Amino acid sequence: MNIKIKRLKDKTITEQVYEELERKIVFCEIEPGSILTEKQIADMLGAGRTPVREALLLLSKRYLVNITKAGIVIPEINASVQLQLLEIRRVILKVCVECAIKRFTQNDEENIRELLKQIDTTSESEFMNWLQKRQEVLSKASKNYFIYEELRNTQGLSRRFWYRYAQQGQHNEVKELHRHILQAVYDRKLHKAIEAVDAIIDYFENFVKRYTI
């Protein structure tokens, strides 16, 4: 279904194109393995070629598209790639929670408290937005730009794999694992935060291994 991107006060056209295209890729509305042209994407989103090109460059940085001579390739879903990503996410997320606890501010406390309040009322369709907010709040709490960027760069592919294969009820299990990380950081308990990171990465590794190609 084609849409029409409209100019908003708080977001540029490029940001809107990026968000909508990311959503379509993550939820597999654009099938993995598809090859598209810039024009097809522009027509699909009702946007100009320039913001589409700019958004595609950002998406390629985050491994959600490959820009080739043949066109814009949506990567296939690959379990071995997910396992490699999880190796990196485990290390970076541990550093992230350590830095966040060390540099914790009142603003961080308020942001995490709000996330913890929201998690129980977040529907399955809203969960992706909650996850994006959680990633932003937690990584920014680290006060380290490179942690923020690296976590952001690996999130899209992981979410796509999850939404492709997750079953009813598994979203609630993952919510609890995310809650444990946030609560441990909120309480400034590093040991529990590290344990919570290992728990969620172990969960995802076991989840991915069921679909190893």
JSON list of N, CA and C in Angstrom, two decimals, residues 106-134:
[
{"chain": "A", "resi": 106, "resn": "GLN", "atom": "N", "xyz": [19.69, 12.51, 37.42]},
{"chain": "A", "resi": 106, "resn": "GLN", "atom": "CA", "xyz": [18.27, 12.58, 37.75]},
{"chain": "A", "resi": 106, "resn": "GLN", "atom": "C", "xyz": [17.41, 12.45, 36.50]},
{"chain": "A", "resi": 107, "resn": "ASN", "atom": "N", "xyz": [17.88, 13.03, 35.40]},
{"chain": "A", "resi": 107, "resn": "ASN", "atom": "CA", "xyz": [17.14, 12.92, 34.14]},
{"chain": "A", "resi": 107, "resn": "ASN", "atom": "C", "xyz": [17.06, 11.47, 33.67]},
{"chain": "A", "resi": 108, "resn": "ASP", "atom": "N", "xyz": [18.16, 10.73, 33.81]},
{"chain": "A", "resi": 108, "resn": "ASP", "atom": "CA", "xyz": [18.16, 9.31, 33.46]},
{"chain": "A", "resi": 108, "resn": "ASP", "atom": "C", "xyz": [17.16, 8.55, 34.34]},
{"chain": "A", "resi": 109, "resn": "GLU", "atom": "N", "xyz": [17.15, 8.87, 35.61]},
{"chain": "A", "resi": 109, "resn": "GLU", "atom": "CA", "xyz": [16.23, 8.22, 36.55]},
{"chain": "A", "resi": 109, "resn": "GLU", "atom": "C", "xyz": [14.78, 8.44, 36.13]},
{"chain": "A", "resi": 110, "resn": "GLU", "atom": "N", "xyz": [14.45, 9.67, 35.78]},
{"chain": "A", "resi": 110, "resn": "GLU", "atom": "CA", "xyz": [13.09, 9.99, 35.36]},
{"chain": "A", "resi": 110, "resn": "GLU", "atom": "C", "xyz": [12.70, 9.27, 34.07]},
{"chain": "A", "resi": 111, "resn": "ASN", "atom": "N", "xyz": [13.63, 9.23, 33.11]},
{"chain": "A", "resi": 111, "resn": "ASN", "atom": "CA", "xyz": [13.37, 8.56, 31.83]},
{"chain": "A", "resi": 111, "resn": "ASN", "atom": "C", "xyz": [13.15, 7.07, 32.01]},
{"chain": "A", "resi": 112, "resn": "ILE", "atom": "N", "xyz": [13.97, 6.43, 32.83]},
{"chain": "A", "resi": 112, "resn": "ILE", "atom": "CA", "xyz": [13.85, 4.99, 33.05]},
{"chain": "A", "resi": 112, "resn": "ILE", "atom": "C", "xyz": [12.59, 4.68, 33.85]},
{"chain": "A", "resi": 113, "resn": "ARG", "atom": "N", "xyz": [12.26, 5.51, 34.82]},
{"chain": "A", "resi": 113, "resn": "ARG", "atom": "CA", "xyz": [11.03, 5.32, 35.59]},
{"chain": "A", "resi": 113, "resn": "ARG", "atom": "C", "xyz": [9.81, 5.34, 34.67]},
{"chain": "A", "resi": 114, "resn": "GLU", "atom": "N", "xyz": [9.83, 6.27, 33.71]},
{"chain": "A", "resi": 114, "resn": "GLU", "atom": "CA", "xyz": [8.72, 6.37, 32.77]},
{"chain": "A", "resi": 114, "resn": "GLU", "atom": "C", "xyz": [8.62, 5.12, 31.89]},
{"chain": "A", "resi": 115, "resn": "LEU", "atom": "N", "xyz": [9.76, 4.61, 31.44]},
{"chain": "A", "resi": 115, "resn": "LEU", "atom": "CA", "xyz": [9.76, 3.38, 30.63]},
{"chain": "A", "resi": 115, "resn": "LEU", "atom": "C", "xyz": [9.21, 2.20, 31.43]},
{"chain": "A", "resi": 116, "resn": "LEU", "atom": "N", "xyz": [9.61, 2.11, 32.69]},
{"chain": "A", "resi": 116, "resn": "LEU", "atom": "CA", "xyz": [9.14, 1.01, 33.53]},
{"chain": "A", "resi": 116, "resn": "LEU", "atom": "C", "xyz": [7.63, 1.09, 33.75]},
{"chain": "A", "resi": 117, "resn": "LYS", "atom": "N", "xyz": [7.10, 2.31, 33.83]},
{"chain": "A", "resi": 117, "resn": "LYS", "atom": "CA", "xyz": [5.66, 2.49, 33.98]},
{"chain": "A", "resi": 117, "resn": "LYS", "atom": "C", "xyz": [4.91, 2.06, 32.72]},
{"chain": "A", "resi": 118, "resn": "GLN", "atom": "N", "xyz": [5.50, 2.32, 31.58]},
{"chain": "A", "resi": 118, "resn": "GLN", "atom": "CA", "xyz": [4.84, 2.08, 30.29]},
{"chain": "A", "resi": 118, "resn": "GLN", "atom": "C", "xyz": [4.82, 0.61, 29.88]},
{"chain": "A", "resi": 119, "resn": "ILE", "atom": "N", "xyz": [5.77, -0.16, 30.35]},
{"chain": "A", "resi": 119, "resn": "ILE", "atom": "CA", "xyz": [5.99, -1.49, 29.78]},
{"chain": "A", "resi": 119, "resn": "ILE", "atom": "C", "xyz": [4.78, -2.42, 29.93]},
{"chain": "A", "resi": 120, "resn": "ASP", "atom": "N", "xyz": [4.06, -2.32, 31.05]},
{"chain": "A", "resi": 120, "resn": "ASP", "atom": "CA", "xyz": [2.94, -3.22, 31.27]},
{"chain": "A", "resi": 120, "resn": "ASP", "atom": "C", "xyz": [1.74, -2.91, 30.39]},
{"chain": "A", "resi": 121, "resn": "THR", "atom": "N", "xyz": [1.63, -1.67, 29.95]},
{"chain": "A", "resi": 121, "resn": "THR", "atom": "CA", "xyz": [0.48, -1.27, 29.13]},
{"chain": "A", "resi": 121, "resn": "THR", "atom": "C", "xyz": [0.82, -1.19, 27.64]},
{"chain": "A", "resi": 122, "resn": "THR", "atom": "N", "xyz": [2.03, -1.59, 27.29]},
{"chain": "A", "resi": 122, "resn": "THR", "atom": "CA", "xyz": [2.46, -1.52, 25.90]},
{"chain": "A", "resi": 122, "resn": "THR", "atom": "C", "xyz": [1.95, -2.75, 25.13]},
{"chain": "A", "resi": 123, "resn": "SER", "atom": "N", "xyz": [1.18, -2.49, 24.08]},
{"chain": "A", "resi": 123, "resn": "SER", "atom": "CA", "xyz": [0.67, -3.59, 23.26]},
{"chain": "A", "resi": 123, "resn": "SER", "atom": "C", "xyz": [1.77, -4.16, 22.38]},
{"chain": "A", "resi": 124, "resn": "GLU", "atom": "N", "xyz": [1.49, -5.30, 21.77]},
{"chain": "A", "resi": 124, "resn": "GLU", "atom": "CA", "xyz": [2.48, -5.93, 20.89]},
{"chain": "A", "resi": 124, "resn": "GLU", "atom": "C", "xyz": [2.86, -5.01, 19.74]},
{"chain": "A", "resi": 125, "resn": "SER", "atom": "N", "xyz": [1.88, -4.30, 19.19]},
{"chain": "A", "resi": 125, "resn": "SER", "atom": "CA", "xyz": [2.16, -3.41, 18.06]},
{"chain": "A", "resi": 125, "resn": "SER", "atom": "C", "xyz": [2.94, -2.17, 18.50]},
{"chain": "A", "resi": 126, "resn": "GLU", "atom": "N", "xyz": [2.81, -1.79, 19.76]},
{"chain": "A", "resi": 126, "resn": "GLU", "atom": "CA", "xyz": [3.52, -0.62, 20.28]},
{"chain": "A", "resi": 126, "resn": "GLU", "atom": "C", "xyz": [4.90, -0.96, 20.82]},
{"chain": "A", "resi": 127, "resn": "PHE", "atom": "N", "xyz": [5.17, -2.26, 20.94]},
{"chain": "A", "resi": 127, "resn": "PHE", "atom": "CA", "xyz": [6.39, -2.70, 21.61]},
{"chain": "A", "resi": 127, "resn": "PHE", "atom": "C", "xyz": [7.65, -2.24, 20.87]},
{"chain": "A", "resi": 128, "resn": "MET", "atom": "N", "xyz": [7.60, -2.19, 19.54]},
{"chain": "A", "resi": 128, "resn": "MET", "atom": "CA", "xyz": [8.76, -1.75, 18.78]},
{"chain": "A", "resi": 128, "resn": "MET", "atom": "C", "xyz": [9.13, -0.31, 19.13]},
{"chain": "A", "resi": 129, "resn": "ASN", "atom": "N", "xyz": [8.10, 0.56, 19.24]},
{"chain": "A", "resi": 129, "resn": "ASN", "atom": "CA", "xyz": [8.38, 1.95, 19.61]},
{"chain": "A", "resi": 129, "resn": "ASN", "atom": "C", "xyz": [8.94, 2.04, 21.01]},
{"chain": "A", "resi": 130, "resn": "TRP", "atom": "N", "xyz": [8.42, 1.20, 21.92]},
{"chain": "A", "resi": 130, "resn": "TRP", "atom": "CA", "xyz": [8.95, 1.17, 23.29]},
{"chain": "A", "resi": 130, "resn": "TRP", "atom": "C", "xyz": [10.41, 0.73, 23.28]},
{"chain": "A", "resi": 131, "resn": "LEU", "atom": "N", "xyz": [10.72, -0.28, 22.48]},
{"chain": "A", "resi": 131, "resn": "LEU", "atom": "CA", "xyz": [12.10, -0.76, 22.39]},
{"chain": "A", "resi": 131, "resn": "LEU", "atom": "C", "xyz": [13.04, 0.32, 21.86]},
{"chain": "A", "resi": 132, "resn": "GLN", "atom": "N", "xyz": [12.58, 1.07, 20.88]},
{"chain": "A", "resi": 132, "resn": "GLN", "atom": "CA", "xyz": [13.41, 2.15, 20.34]},
{"chain": "A", "resi": 132, "resn": "GLN", "atom": "C", "xyz": [13.67, 3.21, 21.41]},
{"chain": "A", "resi": 133, "resn": "LYS", "atom": "N", "xyz": [12.64, 3.50, 22.20]},
{"chain": "A", "resi": 133, "resn": "LYS", "atom": "CA", "xyz": [12.80, 4.47, 23.28]},
{"chain": "A", "resi": 133, "resn": "LYS", "atom": "C", "xyz": [13.73, 3.93, 24.35]},
{"chain": "A", "resi": 134, "resn": "ARG", "atom": "N", "xyz": [13.59, 2.65, 24.68]},
{"chain": "A", "resi": 134, "resn": "ARG", "atom": "CA", "xyz": [14.47, 2.04, 25.68]},
{"chain": "A", "resi": 134, "resn": "ARG", "atom": "C", "xyz": [15.92, 2.08, 25.25]}
]
